[in-house]
mmCIF file of C-alpha atoms in Angstrom:
data_model
loop_
_atom_site.group_PDB
_atom_site.id
_atom_site.type_symbol
_atom_site.label_atom_id
_atom_site.label_comp_id
_atom_site.label_asym_id
_atom_site.label_seq_id
_atom_site.Cartn_x
_atom_site.Cartn_y
_atom_site.Cartn_z
ATOM 1 C CA MET A 1 140.830 81.212 83.514
ATOM 2 C CA LYS A 2 137.146 80.656 83.428
ATOM 3 C CA MET A 3 135.443 79.749 80.153
ATOM 4 C CA GLN A 4 132.215 81.488 79.393
ATOM 5 C CA ASN A 5 129.430 78.931 78.744
ATOM 6 C CA GLY A 6 132.151 76.274 79.149
ATOM 7 C CA PHE A 7 129.827 73.378 79.894
ATOM 8 C CA ALA A 8 127.602 73.988 76.863
ATOM 9 C CA ILE A 9 130.595 74.382 74.529
ATOM 10 C CA ILE A 10 132.379 71.229 75.721
ATOM 11 C CA ALA A 11 129.159 69.201 75.721
ATOM 12 C CA GLY A 12 128.338 70.451 72.251
ATOM 13 C CA LEU A 13 131.801 69.558 70.995
ATOM 14 C CA ILE A 14 131.561 66.050 72.448
ATOM 15 C CA ILE A 15 128.164 65.503 70.831
ATOM 16 C CA PHE A 16 129.478 66.882 67.536
ATOM 17 C CA ILE A 17 132.563 64.628 67.525
ATOM 18 C CA GLY A 18 130.443 61.672 68.574
ATOM 19 C CA MET A 19 128.024 62.186 65.712
ATOM 20 C CA ILE A 20 130.702 62.766 63.100
ATOM 21 C CA THR A 21 132.586 59.605 64.062
ATOM 22 C CA ALA A 22 129.420 57.547 64.483
ATOM 23 C CA PRO A 23 129.626 55.858 61.064
ATOM 24 C CA PHE A 24 133.144 54.629 61.791
ATOM 25 C CA ALA A 25 132.180 53.447 65.267
ATOM 26 C CA VAL A 26 129.104 51.631 64.004
ATOM 27 C CA GLY A 27 131.106 50.248 61.104
ATOM 28 C CA THR A 28 133.695 48.594 63.325
ATOM 29 C CA MET A 29 131.006 47.158 65.561
ATOM 30 C CA THR A 30 128.946 45.592 62.784
ATOM 31 C CA LYS A 31 130.256 42.783 60.596
ATOM 32 C CA GLU A 32 132.986 43.273 58.073
ATOM 33 C CA TYR A 33 132.318 44.042 54.386
ATOM 34 C CA LYS A 34 132.776 41.069 52.101
ATOM 35 C CA GLN A 35 133.339 41.091 48.354
ATOM 36 C CA PRO A 36 130.404 39.447 46.624
ATOM 37 C CA GLU A 37 131.049 35.875 45.578
ATOM 38 C CA LEU A 38 130.727 35.418 41.871
ATOM 39 C CA LYS A 39 129.707 32.281 40.106
ATOM 40 C CA MET A 40 132.417 31.654 37.558
ATOM 41 C CA PRO A 41 131.562 30.180 34.181
ATOM 42 C CA VAL A 42 131.611 26.407 34.141
ATOM 43 C CA GLY A 43 134.359 24.898 32.010
ATOM 44 C CA GLU A 44 136.149 28.194 31.306
ATOM 45 C CA LYS A 45 139.304 28.881 33.273
ATOM 46 C CA GLU A 46 140.721 31.966 31.646
ATOM 47 C CA CYS A 47 139.152 35.262 30.732
ATOM 48 C CA ILE A 48 140.445 37.351 27.858
ATOM 49 C CA GLU A 49 142.797 39.108 30.245
ATOM 50 C CA SER A 50 143.980 38.389 33.802
ATOM 51 C CA LYS A 51 141.481 38.374 36.636
ATOM 52 C CA GLU A 52 143.027 41.487 38.193
ATOM 53 C CA PHE A 53 142.956 43.335 34.889
ATOM 54 C CA MET A 54 139.339 42.431 34.245
ATOM 55 C CA ARG A 55 138.312 43.364 37.763
ATOM 56 C CA THR A 56 139.662 46.886 37.518
ATOM 57 C CA GLU A 57 139.647 47.593 33.781
ATOM 58 C CA HIS A 58 136.646 45.843 32.266
ATOM 59 C CA MET A 59 134.681 49.038 31.896
ATOM 60 C CA GLN A 60 137.582 50.755 30.144
ATOM 61 C CA LEU A 61 138.107 47.669 27.972
ATOM 62 C CA LEU A 62 134.442 47.567 26.966
ATOM 63 C CA ASN A 63 134.595 51.249 26.158
ATOM 64 C CA ASP A 64 137.634 50.686 23.921
ATOM 65 C CA TRP A 65 136.047 47.611 22.351
ATOM 66 C CA ARG A 66 132.977 49.606 21.398
ATOM 67 C CA ASP A 67 134.993 52.257 19.585
ATOM 68 C CA TRP A 68 137.338 49.772 17.921
ATOM 69 C CA ALA A 69 134.488 47.647 16.616
ATOM 70 C CA LEU A 70 131.998 50.345 15.653
ATOM 71 C CA ARG A 71 134.168 53.247 14.612
ATOM 72 C CA ASP A 72 137.391 51.637 13.401
ATOM 73 C CA GLY A 73 135.765 48.454 12.092
ATOM 74 C CA LYS A 74 138.432 46.363 13.838
ATOM 75 C CA ARG A 75 136.716 43.468 15.515
ATOM 76 C CA VAL A 76 139.546 41.162 16.535
ATOM 77 C CA TYR A 77 141.278 41.848 19.850
ATOM 78 C CA THR A 78 144.698 40.434 20.745
ATOM 79 C CA ASN A 79 145.184 40.079 24.483
ATOM 80 C CA HIS A 80 148.420 40.501 26.448
ATOM 81 C CA ALA A 81 149.211 36.798 25.987
ATOM 82 C CA GLY A 82 148.796 37.068 22.224
ATOM 83 C CA LYS A 83 145.486 35.212 21.974
ATOM 84 C CA GLU A 84 142.798 36.579 19.691
ATOM 85 C CA PHE A 85 139.148 37.247 20.489
ATOM 86 C CA VAL A 86 136.237 38.611 18.510
ATOM 87 C CA ILE A 87 135.169 41.947 19.930
ATOM 88 C CA SER A 88 131.573 41.537 21.048
ATOM 89 C CA LEU A 89 129.943 41.926 24.435
ATOM 90 C CA GLN A 90 126.992 39.811 23.493
ATOM 91 C CA ASN A 91 128.729 37.122 21.467
ATOM 92 C CA THR A 92 132.097 36.818 23.202
ATOM 93 C CA CYS A 93 131.772 37.936 26.851
ATOM 94 C CA MET A 94 128.305 36.585 27.428
ATOM 95 C CA LYS A 95 129.000 33.228 25.780
ATOM 96 C CA CYS A 96 131.204 32.292 28.775
ATOM 97 C CA HIS A 97 129.546 34.431 31.411
ATOM 98 C CA ASN A 98 126.201 32.962 30.565
ATOM 99 C CA ASN A 99 124.529 33.974 33.785
ATOM 100 C CA LYS A 100 124.127 37.712 34.118
ATOM 101 C CA ALA A 101 122.395 37.502 37.517
ATOM 102 C CA ASP A 102 125.174 35.450 39.099
ATOM 103 C CA PHE A 103 128.069 37.272 37.530
ATOM 104 C CA CYS A 104 127.511 40.847 36.387
ATOM 105 C CA ASP A 105 124.658 41.814 38.664
ATOM 106 C CA LYS A 106 126.312 40.690 41.886
ATOM 107 C CA CYS A 107 129.084 43.282 41.821
ATOM 108 C CA HIS A 108 127.026 45.916 40.079
ATOM 109 C CA THR A 109 124.279 45.685 42.699
ATOM 110 C CA ASP A 110 126.865 45.647 45.454
ATOM 111 C CA ALA A 111 128.628 48.720 44.100
ATOM 112 C CA GLY A 112 125.334 50.486 43.402
ATOM 113 C CA VAL A 113 125.993 50.948 39.691
ATOM 114 C CA SER A 114 123.489 50.117 37.004
ATOM 115 C CA PRO A 115 125.170 50.101 33.582
ATOM 116 C CA TYR A 116 122.693 50.348 30.731
ATOM 117 C CA CYS A 117 124.392 47.668 28.612
ATOM 118 C CA TRP A 118 121.334 45.424 28.760
ATOM 119 C CA ASP A 119 118.962 48.093 27.533
ATOM 120 C CA CYS A 120 120.156 46.984 24.091
ATOM 121 C CA HIS A 121 122.427 43.962 24.421
ATOM 122 C CA ILE A 122 120.583 40.749 25.023
ATOM 123 C CA GLN A 123 121.519 38.898 28.169
ATOM 124 C CA PRO A 124 122.380 35.215 27.677
ATOM 125 C CA GLU A 125 119.271 34.034 29.518
ATOM 126 C CA GLY A 126 117.151 35.791 26.928
ATOM 127 C CA LEU A 127 114.585 38.457 27.680
ATOM 128 C CA LYS A 128 111.449 37.873 29.637
ATOM 129 C CA MET B 1 184.297 64.539 35.162
ATOM 130 C CA LYS B 2 184.633 68.125 36.116
ATOM 131 C CA ASN B 3 181.344 69.788 36.727
ATOM 132 C CA ASN B 4 181.373 72.950 34.723
ATOM 133 C CA ARG B 5 179.066 74.897 32.490
ATOM 134 C CA ARG B 6 180.418 73.194 29.343
ATOM 135 C CA THR B 7 179.564 69.639 30.501
ATOM 136 C CA PHE B 8 176.157 70.790 31.749
ATOM 137 C CA ILE B 9 175.278 72.237 28.347
ATOM 138 C CA LYS B 10 176.472 69.038 26.622
ATOM 139 C CA LEU B 11 174.259 66.877 28.843
ATOM 140 C CA ALA B 12 171.334 69.229 28.360
ATOM 141 C CA GLY B 13 171.778 68.825 24.616
ATOM 142 C CA ILE B 14 171.628 65.022 24.906
ATOM 143 C CA ALA B 15 168.522 65.238 27.074
ATOM 144 C CA ALA B 16 166.826 67.545 24.557
ATOM 145 C CA ALA B 17 167.660 65.106 21.737
ATOM 146 C CA GLY B 18 166.071 62.334 23.827
ATOM 147 C CA LEU B 19 162.813 64.288 23.959
ATOM 148 C CA ALA B 20 162.623 64.139 20.178
ATOM 149 C CA VAL B 21 162.932 60.337 20.193
ATOM 150 C CA ALA B 22 160.794 59.554 23.237
ATOM 151 C CA PRO B 23 157.280 60.181 21.835
ATOM 152 C CA LYS B 24 157.900 57.818 18.909
ATOM 153 C CA ALA B 25 159.324 55.109 21.155
ATOM 154 C CA MET B 26 156.358 55.373 23.506
ATOM 155 C CA ALA B 27 153.776 55.470 20.737
ATOM 156 C CA SER B 28 154.947 52.214 19.174
ATOM 157 C CA GLY B 29 154.479 50.447 22.499
ATOM 158 C CA SER B 30 150.897 51.562 23.002
ATOM 159 C CA ALA B 31 149.374 50.716 19.609
ATOM 160 C CA ALA B 32 145.840 49.367 19.923
ATOM 161 C CA PRO B 33 145.905 45.561 20.015
ATOM 162 C CA VAL B 34 143.145 45.238 17.425
ATOM 163 C CA LYS B 35 142.808 44.296 13.792
ATOM 164 C CA THR B 36 140.094 43.565 11.295
ATOM 165 C CA ASN B 37 138.562 40.143 11.058
ATOM 166 C CA PRO B 38 140.423 38.213 8.323
ATOM 167 C CA GLU B 39 137.107 36.985 6.897
ATOM 168 C CA ALA B 40 135.691 40.499 6.567
ATOM 169 C CA VAL B 41 134.926 41.882 3.137
ATOM 170 C CA HIS B 42 136.417 45.255 2.328
ATOM 171 C CA ALA B 43 135.662 48.040 -0.071
ATOM 172 C CA GLU B 44 136.717 51.592 -0.565
ATOM 173 C CA HIS B 45 133.136 52.653 -1.105
ATOM 174 C CA TRP B 46 130.225 50.301 -0.597
ATOM 175 C CA ALA B 47 127.287 50.872 -2.914
ATOM 176 C CA MET B 48 124.027 49.191 -3.836
ATOM 177 C CA VAL B 49 122.111 48.935 -7.094
ATOM 178 C CA ILE B 50 118.453 47.966 -6.860
ATOM 179 C CA ASP B 51 116.845 46.598 -10.011
ATOM 180 C CA THR B 52 113.232 47.750 -9.689
ATOM 181 C CA THR B 53 112.279 45.898 -12.863
ATOM 182 C CA LYS B 54 112.840 42.685 -10.887
ATOM 183 C CA LEU B 55 111.850 43.824 -7.426
ATOM 184 C CA HIS B 56 108.827 46.071 -7.317
ATOM 185 C CA THR B 57 105.822 44.564 -5.560
ATOM 186 C CA GLU B 58 104.940 45.424 -2.007
ATOM 187 C CA GLU B 59 104.960 41.756 -0.997
ATOM 188 C CA GLU B 60 108.491 41.193 -2.291
ATOM 189 C CA ILE B 61 109.776 44.274 -0.492
ATOM 190 C CA ALA B 62 107.900 43.355 2.691
ATOM 191 C CA GLU B 63 109.636 39.978 2.634
ATOM 192 C CA LEU B 64 113.071 41.616 2.454
ATOM 193 C CA ALA B 65 112.073 44.085 5.178
ATOM 194 C CA GLY B 66 110.917 41.189 7.331
ATOM 195 C CA ILE B 67 114.310 39.491 7.056
ATOM 196 C CA CYS B 68 116.181 42.755 7.689
ATOM 197 C CA HIS B 69 114.016 43.655 10.665
ATOM 198 C CA SER B 70 114.164 40.214 12.233
ATOM 199 C CA ILE B 71 117.957 39.928 12.169
ATOM 200 C CA HIS B 72 118.358 43.445 13.543
ATOM 201 C CA ASN B 73 115.626 43.086 16.160
ATOM 202 C CA VAL B 74 113.719 46.050 14.756
ATOM 203 C CA PRO B 75 110.388 46.393 16.574
ATOM 204 C CA ASN B 76 107.123 46.187 14.696
ATOM 205 C CA ILE B 77 105.180 49.332 15.592
ATOM 206 C CA GLU B 78 102.154 50.565 13.648
ATOM 207 C CA GLY B 79 101.407 54.193 12.935
ATOM 208 C CA LYS B 80 103.414 57.369 13.409
ATOM 209 C CA LYS B 81 105.887 55.857 15.854
ATOM 210 C CA GLU B 82 106.977 53.123 13.463
ATOM 211 C CA VAL B 83 110.634 52.111 13.280
ATOM 212 C CA LYS B 84 111.875 51.070 9.864
ATOM 213 C CA TRP B 85 115.171 50.103 8.276
ATOM 214 C CA LEU B 86 113.808 48.948 4.943
ATOM 215 C CA TRP B 87 110.403 49.863 3.539
ATOM 216 C CA ALA B 88 108.449 50.475 0.328
ATOM 217 C CA ASP B 89 106.923 53.557 -1.243
ATOM 218 C CA GLU B 90 105.497 54.736 -4.566
ATOM 219 C CA TYR B 91 107.336 56.516 -7.391
ATOM 220 C CA GLY B 92 106.120 60.028 -6.556
ATOM 221 C CA HIS B 93 107.451 59.809 -3.009
ATOM 222 C CA THR B 94 110.650 58.051 -3.972
ATOM 223 C CA PHE B 95 111.705 60.291 -6.859
ATOM 224 C CA PRO B 96 109.693 63.511 -6.404
ATOM 225 C CA GLU B 97 112.095 65.506 -8.578
ATOM 226 C CA GLN B 98 112.079 63.017 -11.435
ATOM 227 C CA GLU B 99 108.322 62.749 -11.857
ATOM 228 C CA ASN B 100 106.348 63.825 -14.912
ATOM 229 C CA PRO B 101 102.618 63.795 -15.683
ATOM 230 C CA HIS B 102 102.961 61.250 -18.496
ATOM 231 C CA LEU B 103 105.079 58.694 -16.703
ATOM 232 C CA SER B 104 104.593 55.082 -17.747
ATOM 233 C CA GLU B 105 101.637 53.557 -15.877
ATOM 234 C CA GLU B 106 103.673 50.549 -14.901
ATOM 235 C CA VAL B 107 106.496 52.591 -13.339
ATOM 236 C CA HIS B 108 104.010 54.908 -11.688
ATOM 237 C CA HIS B 109 102.383 51.996 -9.870
ATOM 238 C CA ARG B 110 105.545 50.195 -8.881
ATOM 239 C CA SER B 111 106.658 49.994 -5.267
ATOM 240 C CA PHE B 112 110.247 50.982 -4.611
ATOM 241 C CA PRO B 113 112.382 49.517 -1.838
ATOM 242 C CA LEU B 114 113.819 52.275 0.336
ATOM 243 C CA LEU B 115 116.570 52.274 2.905
ATOM 244 C CA CYS B 116 119.321 54.524 4.208
ATOM 245 C CA ASN B 117 121.175 55.879 1.179
ATOM 246 C CA HIS B 118 124.595 55.955 2.860
ATOM 247 C CA CYS B 119 125.300 59.288 1.208
ATOM 248 C CA GLU B 120 128.742 60.454 0.227
ATOM 249 C CA ASN B 121 127.851 63.806 1.713
ATOM 250 C CA PRO B 122 125.513 62.870 4.565
ATOM 251 C CA PRO B 123 123.639 65.782 6.150
ATOM 252 C CA CYS B 124 122.818 63.633 9.192
ATOM 253 C CA VAL B 125 126.523 63.379 10.036
ATOM 254 C CA ARG B 126 127.004 67.106 9.628
ATOM 255 C CA VAL B 127 124.230 68.001 12.056
ATOM 256 C CA CYS B 128 124.794 65.334 14.721
ATOM 257 C CA PRO B 129 126.029 67.181 17.834
ATOM 258 C CA THR B 130 127.513 64.107 19.527
ATOM 259 C CA LYS B 131 129.103 62.380 16.514
ATOM 260 C CA ALA B 132 126.839 59.418 17.242
ATOM 261 C CA THR B 133 126.322 59.096 13.513
ATOM 262 C CA TYR B 134 129.410 59.118 11.352
ATOM 263 C CA LYS B 135 130.680 58.099 7.961
ATOM 264 C CA ARG B 136 133.086 55.202 7.933
ATOM 265 C CA PRO B 137 136.048 55.259 5.531
ATOM 266 C CA ASP B 138 134.260 52.643 3.390
ATOM 267 C CA GLY B 139 131.307 54.979 2.810
ATOM 268 C CA ILE B 140 128.873 53.402 5.244
ATOM 269 C CA VAL B 141 127.020 55.901 7.384
ATOM 270 C CA ALA B 142 126.880 54.186 10.759
ATOM 271 C CA MET B 143 125.293 54.865 14.114
ATOM 272 C CA ASP B 144 126.856 54.494 17.544
ATOM 273 C CA TYR B 145 123.756 54.085 19.668
ATOM 274 C CA HIS B 146 125.850 54.442 22.831
ATOM 275 C CA ARG B 147 126.378 58.088 22.001
ATOM 276 C CA CYS B 148 122.991 58.997 20.552
ATOM 277 C CA ILE B 149 121.179 61.466 22.787
ATOM 278 C CA GLY B 150 117.959 61.350 20.772
ATOM 279 C CA CYS B 151 117.960 64.993 19.684
ATOM 280 C CA ARG B 152 116.680 63.951 16.225
ATOM 281 C CA TYR B 153 118.673 66.621 14.338
ATOM 282 C CA CYS B 154 119.729 63.824 11.985
ATOM 283 C CA MET B 155 116.092 63.062 11.234
ATOM 284 C CA ALA B 156 115.560 66.699 10.348
ATOM 285 C CA GLY B 157 118.729 66.637 8.256
ATOM 286 C CA CYS B 158 117.970 63.471 6.297
ATOM 287 C CA PRO B 159 116.098 64.321 3.068
ATOM 288 C CA TYR B 160 114.982 60.695 2.650
ATOM 289 C CA GLY B 161 113.192 59.983 5.928
ATOM 290 C CA SER B 162 115.553 57.086 6.455
ATOM 291 C CA ARG B 163 115.731 57.524 10.178
ATOM 292 C CA SER B 164 113.207 56.573 12.826
ATOM 293 C CA PHE B 165 113.053 57.463 16.476
ATOM 294 C CA ASN B 166 112.344 54.963 19.228
ATOM 295 C CA TRP B 167 109.588 56.797 21.096
ATOM 296 C CA GLY B 168 108.816 53.987 23.479
ATOM 297 C CA GLU B 169 110.465 50.856 24.764
ATOM 298 C CA PRO B 170 111.061 48.897 21.517
ATOM 299 C CA ARG B 171 111.186 45.552 23.322
ATOM 300 C CA LEU B 172 107.488 45.867 24.109
ATOM 301 C CA HIS B 173 106.770 45.585 20.383
ATOM 302 C CA MET B 174 108.780 42.442 19.751
ATOM 303 C CA ASP B 175 108.308 38.758 20.108
ATOM 304 C CA LEU B 176 110.957 38.192 22.774
ATOM 305 C CA ALA B 177 111.134 34.485 21.976
ATOM 306 C CA LYS B 178 112.165 35.218 18.389
ATOM 307 C CA LEU B 179 114.961 37.715 18.991
ATOM 308 C CA ASN B 180 118.229 37.368 17.138
ATOM 309 C CA PRO B 181 120.611 36.754 20.055
ATOM 310 C CA GLU B 182 123.617 37.784 17.938
ATOM 311 C CA PHE B 183 122.500 41.409 17.580
ATOM 312 C CA PRO B 184 121.390 43.912 20.239
ATOM 313 C CA THR B 185 117.815 45.098 20.429
ATOM 314 C CA ARG B 186 116.886 48.733 20.050
ATOM 315 C CA MET B 187 116.636 51.145 22.960
ATOM 316 C CA ARG B 188 114.199 53.879 23.926
ATOM 317 C CA GLY B 189 115.259 57.392 22.951
ATOM 318 C CA VAL B 190 117.717 56.695 20.140
ATOM 319 C CA VAL B 191 117.469 57.189 16.397
ATOM 320 C CA GLU B 192 117.420 54.120 14.255
ATOM 321 C CA LYS B 193 118.418 53.271 10.688
ATOM 322 C CA CYS B 194 119.775 50.749 8.197
ATOM 323 C CA ASN B 195 123.493 50.082 8.665
ATOM 324 C CA PHE B 196 124.246 48.319 5.331
ATOM 325 C CA CYS B 197 124.693 45.225 7.546
ATOM 326 C CA VAL B 198 128.170 46.259 8.764
ATOM 327 C CA GLU B 199 128.042 43.426 11.279
ATOM 328 C CA ARG B 200 127.584 40.949 8.406
ATOM 329 C CA LEU B 201 130.267 42.541 6.203
ATOM 330 C CA ALA B 202 132.615 42.207 9.198
ATOM 331 C CA VAL B 203 132.298 38.420 9.048
ATOM 332 C CA GLY B 204 132.412 38.159 5.271
ATOM 333 C CA LYS B 205 128.693 37.996 4.532
ATOM 334 C CA MET B 206 126.693 40.179 2.179
ATOM 335 C CA PRO B 207 123.845 42.340 3.532
ATOM 336 C CA ALA B 208 120.721 40.352 4.344
ATOM 337 C CA CYS B 209 118.496 42.074 1.776
ATOM 338 C CA VAL B 210 121.079 41.471 -0.954
ATOM 339 C CA GLU B 211 121.226 37.775 -0.127
ATOM 340 C CA ALA B 212 117.439 37.465 -0.031
ATOM 341 C CA SER B 213 116.786 39.467 -3.216
ATOM 342 C CA HIS B 214 117.546 36.666 -5.746
ATOM 343 C CA GLY B 215 119.893 38.927 -7.658
ATOM 344 C CA ALA B 216 117.633 41.978 -7.812
ATOM 345 C CA ILE B 217 119.989 43.900 -5.536
ATOM 346 C CA VAL B 218 123.672 44.162 -6.385
ATOM 347 C CA PHE B 219 126.162 45.185 -3.734
ATOM 348 C CA GLY B 220 129.842 45.966 -4.095
ATOM 349 C CA ASP B 221 132.729 48.372 -4.255
ATOM 350 C CA LEU B 222 131.931 51.518 -6.207
ATOM 351 C CA SER B 223 135.576 52.512 -6.518
ATOM 352 C CA ASP B 224 136.570 49.225 -8.159
ATOM 353 C CA PRO B 225 135.863 49.378 -11.930
ATOM 354 C CA ASP B 226 135.576 45.562 -12.116
ATOM 355 C CA SER B 227 133.055 45.194 -9.299
ATOM 356 C CA ASP B 228 129.507 43.939 -9.833
ATOM 357 C CA VAL B 229 127.961 47.308 -9.048
ATOM 358 C CA ARG B 230 130.128 49.115 -11.537
ATOM 359 C CA LYS B 231 129.313 46.524 -14.205
ATOM 360 C CA VAL B 232 125.575 47.021 -13.657
ATOM 361 C CA LEU B 233 125.934 50.799 -13.550
ATOM 362 C CA ARG B 234 127.801 50.721 -16.870
ATOM 363 C CA GLU B 235 125.147 48.615 -18.575
ATOM 364 C CA LYS B 236 121.882 50.003 -17.200
ATOM 365 C CA PHE B 237 120.350 53.421 -16.800
ATOM 366 C CA THR B 238 120.121 54.267 -13.122
ATOM 367 C CA ILE B 239 118.883 57.159 -11.045
ATOM 368 C CA ARG B 240 119.393 58.194 -7.455
ATOM 369 C CA ARG B 241 116.947 59.832 -5.080
ATOM 370 C CA LYS B 242 116.637 63.635 -4.817
ATOM 371 C CA PRO B 243 119.741 64.698 -6.764
ATOM 372 C CA THR B 244 119.193 68.372 -5.924
ATOM 373 C CA ALA B 245 119.795 67.659 -2.232
ATOM 374 C CA GLY B 246 123.443 67.136 -3.200
ATOM 375 C CA THR B 247 123.929 64.270 -0.812
ATOM 376 C CA GLU B 248 125.246 61.811 -3.446
ATOM 377 C CA PRO B 249 123.474 58.633 -2.328
ATOM 378 C CA SER B 250 125.265 55.280 -2.639
ATOM 379 C CA VAL B 251 122.005 53.518 -3.505
ATOM 380 C CA TYR B 252 121.175 53.443 -7.237
ATOM 381 C CA TYR B 253 117.871 52.420 -8.819
ATOM 382 C CA ILE B 254 117.423 50.738 -12.202
ATOM 383 C CA ILE B 255 114.064 51.949 -13.504
#
């Protein structure tokens, strides 16, 4: 059986498949993605929850914290280990993580998200 | 056990009974791990009495406003775009419904400290489309700036002009070296107002203006008959702003 315009169709298909898989091909050729390296707070070993929890849930936690503190007026948080913390981004989180550029910004820049927390909350370095 | 219709119906009955218990069992496990600060001061209904016989010059009120504005990082903007939590005005503007042509000279020329009235029936809360402003169970009308979309319905709703809008970037109008690092700054595009110092009440302190007033402002629980505010209200004649608006302010003035 002879294909009508066979050469053009096959060539077109090859070009199409080549272009659609190009990102994967280029991706495997170039260097591997690395998680950004964060500068941990000096002298503080433990966060309010486990590292894994904070990594995946900190946005949800901050969202809950906001409502608990502002709307319910409950400003003391008990973590999974039973330890208590005052609910405050600026006065609890940022007291340990006292370098926004080396901690928050690294992942946020990497992930292409720009949370507007610091439009109001004052970063520990102060405002310039 | 023999598998027949009778045993199936029995098991189905047990399973259905389990459904009635399950939601309660699950709910107890997922209670929010939060509580109030043990040092916090509580009230069923916070209220304020301002003695304008003791506190009535513009300088005195400006001093209180300065303290309030500095701890809340309120920007200092002149003109129509000003942002204010605490300010002063004359009798005619403060109590337009309670004015008369033969009012005592002295009262007529007094300055009156003004702030958010934390109404029992706040129109701002009723008109807010995002619930960014809300009344707490203790009577404080609070703002959640995270949710404010800047529609300014609340400003239209408030009969006291207690709310200001951040037209520009408020940080441009502040001395960045003198910020209070304990409290956030303001943000462009949100409505602003006095919060009865909820963040101070939460750690057991009185509102800043009350502390700085040398006894001219009394603050306390309106629903407690033995509280300071109730004592003052029993002894002195007080009025509230714009009674016909029906908003029932929690700020009382001794004239």
